[in-house]
Every structure is written in structure tokens, then in C-alpha cells.
Coordinates of C-alpha atoms and ligand atoms in Angstrom, one line a residue:
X959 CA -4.5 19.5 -8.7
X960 CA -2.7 22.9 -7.3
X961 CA -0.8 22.7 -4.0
X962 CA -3.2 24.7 -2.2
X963 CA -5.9 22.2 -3.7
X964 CA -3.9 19.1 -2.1
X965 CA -3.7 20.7 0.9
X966 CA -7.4 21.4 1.4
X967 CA -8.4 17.7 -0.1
X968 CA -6.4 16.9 3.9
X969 CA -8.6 19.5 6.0
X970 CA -5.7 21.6 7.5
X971 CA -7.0 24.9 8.2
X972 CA -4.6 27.5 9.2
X973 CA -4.0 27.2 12.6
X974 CA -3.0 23.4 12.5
X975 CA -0.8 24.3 9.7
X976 CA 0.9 26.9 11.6
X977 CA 0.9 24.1 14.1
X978 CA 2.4 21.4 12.1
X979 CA 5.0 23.8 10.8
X980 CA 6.1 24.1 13.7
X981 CA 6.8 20.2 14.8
X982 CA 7.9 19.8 10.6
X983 CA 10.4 22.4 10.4
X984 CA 13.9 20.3 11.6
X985 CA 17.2 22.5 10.8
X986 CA 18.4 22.4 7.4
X987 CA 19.6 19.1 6.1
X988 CA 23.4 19.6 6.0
X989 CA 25.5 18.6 2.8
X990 CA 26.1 14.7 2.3
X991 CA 22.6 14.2 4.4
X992 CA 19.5 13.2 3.0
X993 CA 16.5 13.7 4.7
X994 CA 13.6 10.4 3.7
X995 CA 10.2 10.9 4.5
X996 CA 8.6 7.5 4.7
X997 CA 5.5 5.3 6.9
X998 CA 7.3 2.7 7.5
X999 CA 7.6 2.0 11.1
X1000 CA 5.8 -1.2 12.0
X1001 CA 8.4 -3.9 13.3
X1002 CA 8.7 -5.2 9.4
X1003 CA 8.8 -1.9 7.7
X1004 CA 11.4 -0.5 10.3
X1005 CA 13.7 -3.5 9.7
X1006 CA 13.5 -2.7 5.4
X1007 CA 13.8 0.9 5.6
X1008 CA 16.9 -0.2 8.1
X1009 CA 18.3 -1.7 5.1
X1010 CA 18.3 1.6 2.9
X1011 CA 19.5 3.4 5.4
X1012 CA 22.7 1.4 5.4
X1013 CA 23.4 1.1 2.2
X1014 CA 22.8 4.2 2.0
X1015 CA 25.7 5.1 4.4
X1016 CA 27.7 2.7 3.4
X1017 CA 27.8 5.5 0.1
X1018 CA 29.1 8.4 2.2
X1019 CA 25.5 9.7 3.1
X1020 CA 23.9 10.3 6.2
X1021 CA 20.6 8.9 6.5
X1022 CA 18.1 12.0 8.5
X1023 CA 14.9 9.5 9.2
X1024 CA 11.6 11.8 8.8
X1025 CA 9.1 8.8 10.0
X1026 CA 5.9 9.4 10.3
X1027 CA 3.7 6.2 11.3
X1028 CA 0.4 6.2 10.4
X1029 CA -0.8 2.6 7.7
X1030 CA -1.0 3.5 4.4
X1031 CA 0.7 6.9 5.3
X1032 CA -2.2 9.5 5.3
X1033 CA -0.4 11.6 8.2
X1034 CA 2.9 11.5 7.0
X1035 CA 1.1 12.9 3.8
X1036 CA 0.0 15.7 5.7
X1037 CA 3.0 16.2 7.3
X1038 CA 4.9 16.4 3.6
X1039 CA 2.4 18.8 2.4
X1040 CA 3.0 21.5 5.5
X1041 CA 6.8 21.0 4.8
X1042 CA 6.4 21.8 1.3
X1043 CA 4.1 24.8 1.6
X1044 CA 6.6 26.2 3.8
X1045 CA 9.3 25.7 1.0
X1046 CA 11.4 23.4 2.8
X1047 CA 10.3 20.0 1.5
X1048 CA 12.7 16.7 2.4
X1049 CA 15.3 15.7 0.2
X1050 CA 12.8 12.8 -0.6
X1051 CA 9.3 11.1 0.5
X1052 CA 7.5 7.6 0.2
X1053 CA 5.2 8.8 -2.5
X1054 CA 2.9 6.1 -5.0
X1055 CA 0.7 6.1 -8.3
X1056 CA -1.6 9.1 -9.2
X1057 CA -0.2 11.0 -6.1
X1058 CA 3.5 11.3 -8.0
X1059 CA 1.8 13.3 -11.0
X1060 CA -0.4 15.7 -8.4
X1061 CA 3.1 16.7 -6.9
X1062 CA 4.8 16.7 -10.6
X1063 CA 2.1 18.8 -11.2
X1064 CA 3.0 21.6 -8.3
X1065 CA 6.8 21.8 -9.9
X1066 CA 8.3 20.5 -6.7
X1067 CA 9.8 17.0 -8.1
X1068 CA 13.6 16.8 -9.3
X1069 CA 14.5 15.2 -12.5
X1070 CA 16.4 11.9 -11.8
X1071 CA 16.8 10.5 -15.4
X1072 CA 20.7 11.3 -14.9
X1073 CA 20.6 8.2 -12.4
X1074 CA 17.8 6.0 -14.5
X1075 CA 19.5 6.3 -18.4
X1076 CA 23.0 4.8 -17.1
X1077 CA 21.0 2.8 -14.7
X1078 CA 18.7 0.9 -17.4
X1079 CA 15.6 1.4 -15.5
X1080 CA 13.6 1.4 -18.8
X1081 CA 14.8 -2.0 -20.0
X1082 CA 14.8 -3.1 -16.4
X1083 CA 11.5 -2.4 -15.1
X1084 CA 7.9 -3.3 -16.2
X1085 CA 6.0 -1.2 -17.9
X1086 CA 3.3 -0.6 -15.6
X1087 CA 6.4 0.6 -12.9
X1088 CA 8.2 2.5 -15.4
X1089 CA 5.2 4.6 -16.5
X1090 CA 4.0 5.3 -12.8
X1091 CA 7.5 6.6 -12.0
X1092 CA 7.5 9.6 -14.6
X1093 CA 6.0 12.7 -14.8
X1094 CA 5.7 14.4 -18.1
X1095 CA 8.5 11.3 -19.7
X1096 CA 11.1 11.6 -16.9
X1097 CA 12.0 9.7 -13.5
X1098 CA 11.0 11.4 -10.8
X1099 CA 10.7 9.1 -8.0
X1100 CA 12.6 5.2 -7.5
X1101 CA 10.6 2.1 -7.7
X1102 CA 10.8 0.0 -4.0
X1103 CA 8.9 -3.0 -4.7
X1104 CA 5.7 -4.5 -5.5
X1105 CA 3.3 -5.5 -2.6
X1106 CA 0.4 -7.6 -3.7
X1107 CA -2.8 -6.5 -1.8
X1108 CA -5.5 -9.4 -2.8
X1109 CA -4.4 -12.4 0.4
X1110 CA -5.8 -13.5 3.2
X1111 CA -3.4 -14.3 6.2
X1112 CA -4.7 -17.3 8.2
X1113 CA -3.3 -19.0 11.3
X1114 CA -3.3 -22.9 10.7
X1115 CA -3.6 -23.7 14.2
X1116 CA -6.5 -21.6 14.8
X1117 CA -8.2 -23.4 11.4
X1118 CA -7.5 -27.1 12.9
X1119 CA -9.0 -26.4 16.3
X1120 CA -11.9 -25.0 14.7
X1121 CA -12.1 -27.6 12.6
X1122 CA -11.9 -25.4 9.4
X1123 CA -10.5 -26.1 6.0
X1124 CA -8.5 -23.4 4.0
X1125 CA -10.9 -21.1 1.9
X1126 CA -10.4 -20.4 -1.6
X1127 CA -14.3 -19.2 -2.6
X1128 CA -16.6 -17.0 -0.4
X1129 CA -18.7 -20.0 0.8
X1130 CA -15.7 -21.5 2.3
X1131 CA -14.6 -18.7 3.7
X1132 CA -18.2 -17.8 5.8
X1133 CA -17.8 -21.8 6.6
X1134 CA -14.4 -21.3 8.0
X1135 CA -15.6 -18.2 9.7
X1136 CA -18.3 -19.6 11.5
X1137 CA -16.7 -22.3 12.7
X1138 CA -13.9 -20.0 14.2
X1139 CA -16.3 -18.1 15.7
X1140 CA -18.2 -21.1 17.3
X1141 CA -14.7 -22.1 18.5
X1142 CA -14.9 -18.8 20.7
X1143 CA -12.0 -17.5 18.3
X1144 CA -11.9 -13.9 16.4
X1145 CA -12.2 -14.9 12.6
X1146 CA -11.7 -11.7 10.9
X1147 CA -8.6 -9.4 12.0
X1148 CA -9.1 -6.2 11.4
X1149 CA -8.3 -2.8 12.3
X1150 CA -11.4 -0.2 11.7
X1151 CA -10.0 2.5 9.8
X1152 CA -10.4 4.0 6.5
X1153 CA -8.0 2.2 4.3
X1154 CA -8.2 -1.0 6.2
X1155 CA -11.9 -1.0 5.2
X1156 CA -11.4 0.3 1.9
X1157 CA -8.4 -2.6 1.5
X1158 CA -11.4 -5.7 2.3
X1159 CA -13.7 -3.5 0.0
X1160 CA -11.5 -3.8 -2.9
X1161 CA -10.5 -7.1 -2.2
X1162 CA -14.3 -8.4 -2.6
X1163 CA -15.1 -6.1 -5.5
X1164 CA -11.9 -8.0 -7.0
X1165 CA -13.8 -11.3 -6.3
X1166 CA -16.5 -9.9 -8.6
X1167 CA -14.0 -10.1 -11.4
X1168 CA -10.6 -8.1 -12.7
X1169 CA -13.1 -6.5 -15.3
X1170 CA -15.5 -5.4 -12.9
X1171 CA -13.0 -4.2 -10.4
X1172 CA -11.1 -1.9 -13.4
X1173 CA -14.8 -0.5 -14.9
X1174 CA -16.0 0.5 -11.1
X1175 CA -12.7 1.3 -9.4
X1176 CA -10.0 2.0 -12.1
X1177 CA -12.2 3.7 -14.3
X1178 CA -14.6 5.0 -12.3
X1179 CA -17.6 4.1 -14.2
X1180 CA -21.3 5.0 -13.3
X1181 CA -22.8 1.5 -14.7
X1182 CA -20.6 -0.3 -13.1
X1183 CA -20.5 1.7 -9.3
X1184 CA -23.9 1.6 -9.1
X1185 CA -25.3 -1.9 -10.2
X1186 CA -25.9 -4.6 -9.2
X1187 CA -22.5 -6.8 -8.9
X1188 CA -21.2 -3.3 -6.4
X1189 CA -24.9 -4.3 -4.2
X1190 CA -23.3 -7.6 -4.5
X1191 CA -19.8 -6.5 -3.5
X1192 CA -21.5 -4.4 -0.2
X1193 CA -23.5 -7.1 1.2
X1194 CA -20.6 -9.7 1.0
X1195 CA -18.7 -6.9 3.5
X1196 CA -21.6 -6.2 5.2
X1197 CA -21.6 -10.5 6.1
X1198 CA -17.3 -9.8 6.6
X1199 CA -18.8 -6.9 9.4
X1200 CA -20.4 -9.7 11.9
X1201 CA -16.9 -11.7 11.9
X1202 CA -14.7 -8.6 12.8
X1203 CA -14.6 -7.9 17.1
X1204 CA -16.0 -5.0 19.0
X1205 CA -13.0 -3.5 19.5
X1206 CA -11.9 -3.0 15.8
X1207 CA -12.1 0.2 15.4
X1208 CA -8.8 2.3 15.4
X1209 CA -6.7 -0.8 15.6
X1210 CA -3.3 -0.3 13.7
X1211 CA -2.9 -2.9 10.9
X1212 CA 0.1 -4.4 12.5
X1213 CA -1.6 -5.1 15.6
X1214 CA -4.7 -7.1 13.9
X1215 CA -1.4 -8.9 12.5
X1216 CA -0.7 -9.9 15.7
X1217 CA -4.1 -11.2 16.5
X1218 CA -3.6 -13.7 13.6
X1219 CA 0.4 -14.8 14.3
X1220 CA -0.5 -15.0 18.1
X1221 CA -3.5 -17.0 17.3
X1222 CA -6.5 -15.0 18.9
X1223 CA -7.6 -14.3 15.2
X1224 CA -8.3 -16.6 12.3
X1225 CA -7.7 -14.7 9.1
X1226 CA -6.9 -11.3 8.1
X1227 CA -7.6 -9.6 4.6
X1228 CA -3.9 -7.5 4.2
X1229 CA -1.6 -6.7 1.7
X1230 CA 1.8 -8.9 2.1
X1231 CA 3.4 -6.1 4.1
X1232 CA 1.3 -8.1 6.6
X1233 CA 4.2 -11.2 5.6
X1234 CA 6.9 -8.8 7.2
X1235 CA 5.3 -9.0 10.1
X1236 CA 5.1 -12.7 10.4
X1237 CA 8.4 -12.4 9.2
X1238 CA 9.9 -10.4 11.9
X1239 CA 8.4 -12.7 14.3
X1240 CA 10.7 -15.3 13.2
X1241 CA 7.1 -16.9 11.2
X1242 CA 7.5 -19.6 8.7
X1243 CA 5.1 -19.5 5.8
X1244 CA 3.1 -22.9 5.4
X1245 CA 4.1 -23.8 8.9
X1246 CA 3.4 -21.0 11.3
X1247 CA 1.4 -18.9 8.4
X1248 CA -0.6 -19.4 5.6
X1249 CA -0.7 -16.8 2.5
X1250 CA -4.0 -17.9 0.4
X1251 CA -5.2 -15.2 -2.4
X1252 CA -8.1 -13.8 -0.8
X1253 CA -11.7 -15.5 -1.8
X1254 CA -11.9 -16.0 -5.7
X1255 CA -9.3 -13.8 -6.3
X1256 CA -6.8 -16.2 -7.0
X1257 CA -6.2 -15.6 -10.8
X1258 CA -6.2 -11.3 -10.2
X1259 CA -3.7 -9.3 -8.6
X1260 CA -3.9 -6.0 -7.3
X1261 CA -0.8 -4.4 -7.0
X1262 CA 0.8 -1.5 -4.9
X1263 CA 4.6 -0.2 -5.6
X1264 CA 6.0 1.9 -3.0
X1265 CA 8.3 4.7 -4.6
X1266 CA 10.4 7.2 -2.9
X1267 CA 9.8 10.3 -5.0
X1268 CA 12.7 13.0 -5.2
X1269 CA 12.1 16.5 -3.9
X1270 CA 13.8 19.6 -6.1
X1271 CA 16.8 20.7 -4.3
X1272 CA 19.4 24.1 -4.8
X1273 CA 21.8 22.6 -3.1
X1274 CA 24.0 20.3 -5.4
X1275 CA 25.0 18.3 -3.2
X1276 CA 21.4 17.1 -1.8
X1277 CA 21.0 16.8 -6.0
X1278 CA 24.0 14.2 -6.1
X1279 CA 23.1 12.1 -2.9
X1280 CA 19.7 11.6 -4.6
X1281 CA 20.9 10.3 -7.6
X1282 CA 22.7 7.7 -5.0
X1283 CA 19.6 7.4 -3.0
X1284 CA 17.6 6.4 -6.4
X1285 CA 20.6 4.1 -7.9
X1286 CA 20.5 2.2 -4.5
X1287 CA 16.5 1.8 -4.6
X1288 CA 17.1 -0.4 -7.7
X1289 CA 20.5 -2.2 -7.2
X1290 CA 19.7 -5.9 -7.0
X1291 CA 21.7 -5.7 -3.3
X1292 CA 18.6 -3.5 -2.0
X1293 CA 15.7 -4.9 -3.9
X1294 CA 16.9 -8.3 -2.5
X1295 CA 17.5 -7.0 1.2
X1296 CA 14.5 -4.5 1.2
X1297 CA 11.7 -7.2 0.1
X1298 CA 12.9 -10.2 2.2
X1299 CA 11.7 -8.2 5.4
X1300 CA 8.9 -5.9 3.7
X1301 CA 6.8 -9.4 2.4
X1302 CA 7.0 -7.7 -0.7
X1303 CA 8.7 -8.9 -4.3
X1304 CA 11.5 -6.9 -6.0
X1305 CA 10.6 -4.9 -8.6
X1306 CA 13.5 -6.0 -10.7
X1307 CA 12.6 -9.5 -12.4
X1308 CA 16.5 -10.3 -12.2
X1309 CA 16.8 -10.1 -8.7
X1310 CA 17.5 -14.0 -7.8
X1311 CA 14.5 -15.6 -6.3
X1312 CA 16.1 -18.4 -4.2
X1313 CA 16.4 -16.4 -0.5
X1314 CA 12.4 -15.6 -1.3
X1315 CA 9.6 -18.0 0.3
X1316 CA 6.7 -19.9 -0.9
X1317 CA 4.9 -16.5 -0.4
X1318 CA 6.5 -14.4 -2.2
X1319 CA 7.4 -16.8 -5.3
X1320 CA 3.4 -17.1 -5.3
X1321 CA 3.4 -13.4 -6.0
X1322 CA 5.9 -13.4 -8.3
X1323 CA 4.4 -16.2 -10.5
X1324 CA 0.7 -15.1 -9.3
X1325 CA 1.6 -11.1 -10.8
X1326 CA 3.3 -12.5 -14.4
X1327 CA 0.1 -15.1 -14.9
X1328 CA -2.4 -12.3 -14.0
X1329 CA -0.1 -9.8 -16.2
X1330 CA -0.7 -12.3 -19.0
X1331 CA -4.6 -12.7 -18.5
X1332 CA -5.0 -9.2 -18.3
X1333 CA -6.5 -9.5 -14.9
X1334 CA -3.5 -7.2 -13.1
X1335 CA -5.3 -4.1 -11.4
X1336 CA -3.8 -1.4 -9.3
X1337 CA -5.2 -1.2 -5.5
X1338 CA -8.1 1.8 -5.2
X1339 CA -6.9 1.4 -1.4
X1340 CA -3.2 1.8 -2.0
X1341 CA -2.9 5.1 -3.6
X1342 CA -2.5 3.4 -7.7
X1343 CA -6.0 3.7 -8.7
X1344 CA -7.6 6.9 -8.8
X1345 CA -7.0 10.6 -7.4
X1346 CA -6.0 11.6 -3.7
X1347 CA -9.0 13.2 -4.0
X1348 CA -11.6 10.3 -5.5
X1349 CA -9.7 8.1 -3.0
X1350 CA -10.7 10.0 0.4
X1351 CA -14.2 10.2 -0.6
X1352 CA -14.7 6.4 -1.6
X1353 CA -12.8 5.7 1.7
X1354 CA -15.6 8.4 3.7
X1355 CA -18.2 5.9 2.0
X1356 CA -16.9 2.9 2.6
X1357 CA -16.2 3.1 6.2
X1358 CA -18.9 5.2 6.9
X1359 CA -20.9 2.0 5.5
X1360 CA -18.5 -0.1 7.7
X1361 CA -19.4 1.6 10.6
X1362 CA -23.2 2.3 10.4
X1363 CA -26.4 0.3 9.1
X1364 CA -26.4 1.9 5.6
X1365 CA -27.7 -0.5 3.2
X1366 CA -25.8 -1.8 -0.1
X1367 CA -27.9 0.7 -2.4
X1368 CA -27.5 3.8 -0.4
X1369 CA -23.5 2.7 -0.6
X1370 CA -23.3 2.8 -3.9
X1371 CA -24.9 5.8 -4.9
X1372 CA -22.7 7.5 -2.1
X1373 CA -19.8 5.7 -4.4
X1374 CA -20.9 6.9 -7.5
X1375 CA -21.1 10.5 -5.9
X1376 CA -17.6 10.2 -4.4
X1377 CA -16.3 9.1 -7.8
X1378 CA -17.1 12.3 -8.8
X1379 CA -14.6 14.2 -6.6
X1380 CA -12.5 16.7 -8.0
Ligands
GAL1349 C1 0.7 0.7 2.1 C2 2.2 0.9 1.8 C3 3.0 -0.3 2.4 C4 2.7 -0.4 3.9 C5 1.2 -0.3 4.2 C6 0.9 -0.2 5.6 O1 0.0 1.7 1.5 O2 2.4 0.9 0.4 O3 4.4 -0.1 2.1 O4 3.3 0.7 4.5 O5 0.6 0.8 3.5 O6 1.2 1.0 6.1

């Protein structure tokens, strides 16, 4: 998919280009500074990127932060794509999945095999990391972690008051939910915007079965997108819609976090960035937390690996301080660090599990048996699935479904349409 193509998959017409080249444009990044693009900036996500940031420097190079917050990073996406049409892309950006071959595809991604050969990185990482890293056979971007996207966050106090038990099948869960709701609680957290509603409506296709979830999301077939397990798949999140509160819509993901750690909220459906949350509010899992795999999803796994991809630079000494930035990604120092406070595993299976918690051994062990069972899927929601493209216009149906009385049919022949996107 060309540049321009990428650029008009996000809407910008001219003017708000002009616009946001105007707020992207910082000075040059001087020699021995790299400049990091990244979404990272809820209270967990600040405190991991923290960590990079000073390992970084503790290398010799000085860290220029280009946040841009924004869940699931779809403005800091457009703000990439304005600095790279004007030709002055950062050294390097949080980029994941399908997204890292579009941009190999423009020419724009350095080669970083020259840190990856001497580093291992093939006999070190899992295939399914390895192979998302590369374009055309060669590194181009730096594995972070692995985030699990398939649990439901729930606040044990809220369950006991309600007189709840912990739900592990859907019927449990609309028990739980109603009993929440009776005691004048919020069951559902949630935060009402497009990849918050596609993240629930991936997590309940999942329920439907790993197979079913790879056929309909994965590879995008018709059979599968529009029968009748996707009707069933709607109507369980049209049920989800009557537990979520009024004021839903907008909410940042972090925030319905809160709802659930300060105990207004039951349950949240989140990926385990959610955990870094709970973790920087000094939560302890099975105590102040629980971490369940969302409604009969427990033997899948959908998976999301942050990368930070590299950006081609002239200047060879923005080319050397990559290489540093990508060898610190995957030294076991980082991957340890970094995924204590993001809630995510390292993507390294020798990094030393005992600092990690009940949660994240869970994901560790949960991600190898589902490996084994064939039942490991990469998140539609997160970027790993399908196109930038097919992903904006499932997410248009989905909420649009979320946020209006369309029924389950009229959903999925919208989905089967959206697959379509090119
Ligand atoms: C995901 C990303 C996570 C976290 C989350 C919320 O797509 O991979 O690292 O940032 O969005 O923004």
C-alpha cells in the first residue's frame, strides 16, 4: 500500500497536513540523539518507556521523547505519517504486525540485521516474533514484548459485595453482571471508542473458538464473517452493551481501568497493559486484582507484540545509535524491566521468570499451551491481524454497531464488506 495510499486510509486532507507539519516538524535530531515515537503515556506505559529511555542513556544516547497519547496509537500513527511525507521521519516509531511490511513497502525502514546476526535474535525469538519483525528476510524493527489481549480484569471486592463468583463461561459472566448491576455497581468498564469495541468484539469471537476467530478475522473469510457463529458473536456484545454506563463513550482505556482498581466497576475486557496499570497503583494480583482469561477463552490466546521499527537515516551516527536502541530492546536487562511495569511478558523465553507475578506467569504458560494446541491467534484489534486498511473499516462496523440499534445480520454483512478493503 503506497505512502500516499496510507495517508488517505487516515483522512488527512491537505490543509490538516499542512497543519500537522507544522506541530510535527521539531529541529533536527542532533548526532548521539535518537528521536522515539511511541503511545505510551498512560501512568504504566510512561513508567516502561521510562525504562528504555535510561538504558538508553546510560549508552551515551540522548533519548528525544516524540509521545503521542492516543490507546492503541491511531494519532500518533497520523502524526508519523505527516513526518514522513515531509521526509523527516523519527529516528524510530512504535510500529506492529502488518503495519511494519506497509511502511517496508514505502522504502522508508533501515536494515538492522547488523544488530540482530551478532545479537542471536533468530535463535532467540519465536517464530511468530521473528517473522513479524522482517521485511523482505531482514530486521527492521525490535521486538518489545508480548501483551496478551483475551482477560477480563475484575475487582474482587466489588464481586463479594455483589455476591458474585468469578466467571470463566458466558453464563457466568451475564450472572456476575447482573448481580453487579443490582448491587448499584458498573459491571462492564469500558471506554467507547473504536479499538476498545473492536478489543471486546474479538475477544467474544475468540469465545466462538481459535478456528473460528483465524477463518473470520485472520483470514478474512466470507463463510465464516457472515454466518451464523459471527450472529452469534454480535448478539453476545449486543447483551455486553446493557452492562457498560452512559458515559462510556470517549473514555480513555486507562481511565475505565480505574473504574475497576477503584472499585466503581466490576470487570473490564483489556489486554494486560491494563495489569500496568494496577501495577502502578501499587495493585497486587489475586489480592487487590484478578486476571481471569476472558469468558471461554481460556485455552486461546490472542497476542499483540509491540515493536519499535527503525526509520532510514543519512546520518551515520543516528544509524549507529539505532543499532543500540534495537540491541537494548532485546537485552534480558530491558525485557525484564520493560514488562514488569507494561503487564506484558518478555519476548525472550530466557528472561528469568521469578520478579513476574501470578499474571503474567499465566501468560507465559497460557501463550506456550495455546502455541501447542494451535489455538495462538494474533489480535484483529491490535494491529497483528489484517491490513491498516481492513482494520479501520471492521473497527467503523463494529462500533458503529456498538453505538446504534443495528441488528447482528446487518453487522455482519457490513463485516464482510469491510473485509473487503483495500
Ligand atoms: C496497544 C499497544 C499497547 C498499549 C495499548 C493501549 O495496541 O500495543 O502497548 O499501548 O494499545 O494504548
Amino acid at each position: 500500500m503506497k505512502l500516499q495510499q496510507i495517508i488517505k486510509s487516515t483522512f488527512i486532507t491537505t490543509a490538516a497536513t499542512t497543519a500537522l507539519l507544522s506541530v510535527c516538524i521539531p529541529a533536527q535530531v542532533h548526532a548521539d540523539e535518537i528521536e522515539v515515537l511511541h503511545y505510551w503515556t498512560s501512568g504504566g506505559e510512561a513508567k516502561s518507556v521510562a525504562e528504555l529511555k535510561k538504558i538508553v542513556e546510560a549508552k551515551g544516547v540522548t533519548w528525544k521523547d516524540f509521545a503521542v497519547a492516543g490507546g492503541a496509537g491511531e494519532n500518533a500513527t497520523t502524526a508519523l505519517k505527516a513526518r514522513v511525507m515531509a521526509g523527516n521521519p523519527p529516528t524510530a516509531a512504535q510500529i506492529k504486525g502488518p503495519a511494519i511490511q506497509e511502511w517496508g513497502q514505502e522504502g522508508v525502514l533501515a536494515n538492522i540485521d547488523a544488530a540482530a546476526i551478532p545479537g542471536k535474535w533468530d535463535t532467540l525469538l519465536p517464530k511468530v516474533v521473528s517473522n513479524t519483525m522482517k521485511y523482505q528476510g531482514h530486521y527492521v524493527a525490535a521486538p518489545v514484548n508480548v501483551h496478551r489481549v483475551n482477560w477480563l480484569w475484575i475487582n474482587p471486592e466489588v464481586l463479594k459485595k455483589a455476591g458474585a463468583k468469578t466467571p470463566t463461561t458466558w453464563p457466568e459472566f451475564f450472572d456476575a453482571a447482573d448481580k453487579i448491576k443490582k448491587a448499584g455497581l458498573i459491571a462492564v468498564a469500558h471506554g467507547g471508542q473504536p479499538w476498545q469495541d473492536a478489543t471486546i468484539f474479538e475477544t467474544v469471537a475468540l469465545s466462538n473458538g481459535a478456528d473460528f476467530y483465524n477463518k473470520a478475522l485472520v483470514k478474512l473469510e466470507p463463510a465464516a464473517l457472515t454466518g451464523p457463529t459471527m450472529i452469534k458473536t454480535f448478539d453476545t456484545l449486543a447483551k455486553i452493551k446493557t452492562y457498560i454506563d452512559k458515559d462510556a463513550p470517549g473514555r480513555d482505556w486507562n481511565l475505565a481501568t480505574a473504574m475497576v482498581i477503584n472499585g466503581k466497576a466490576g470487570m473490564q475486557f483489556m489486554g494486560d497493559w491494563a495489569k500496568g496499570e494496577f501495577t502502578a497503583a501499587g495493585k497486587v494480583p489475586g489480592k487487590d486484582f484478578l486476571c481471569v482469561p476472558a469468558p471461554d477463552t481460556a485455552k486461546s490466546y490472542t497476542y499483540n507484540i509491540d515493536s519499535i521499527a527503525m526509520f532510514k537515516q543519512k546520518d551515520p551516527t543516528q544509524v549507529k545509535d539505532q543499532l543500540i536502541l534495537a540491541t537494548a530492546i532485546m537485552s534480558p536487562q530491558f525485557q525484564e524491566i520493560f514488562n514488569l511495569n507494561k503487564g506484558s511478558i518478555p519476548v525472550r523465553p530466557d528472561v528469568p521468570r521469578t520478579k513476574f507475578d501470578s499474571c503474567a506467569i499465566q501468560s507465559m504458560n497460557d501463550m506456550a499451551s495455546s502455541n501447542k494446541a494451535g489455538t495462538l491467534e494474533p489480535s484483529m484489534a491490535h494491529g497483528m491481524a489484517v491490513s491498516s486498511a481492513v482494520q479501520g473499516a471492521m473497527f467503523d462496523v463494529i462500533t458503529k454497531f456498538m453505538n446504534s440499534n443495528m441488528t447482528s445480520q446487518q453487522a455482519v454483512t457490513e463485516l464482510a464488506k469491510a473485509a473487503k478493503t483495500k
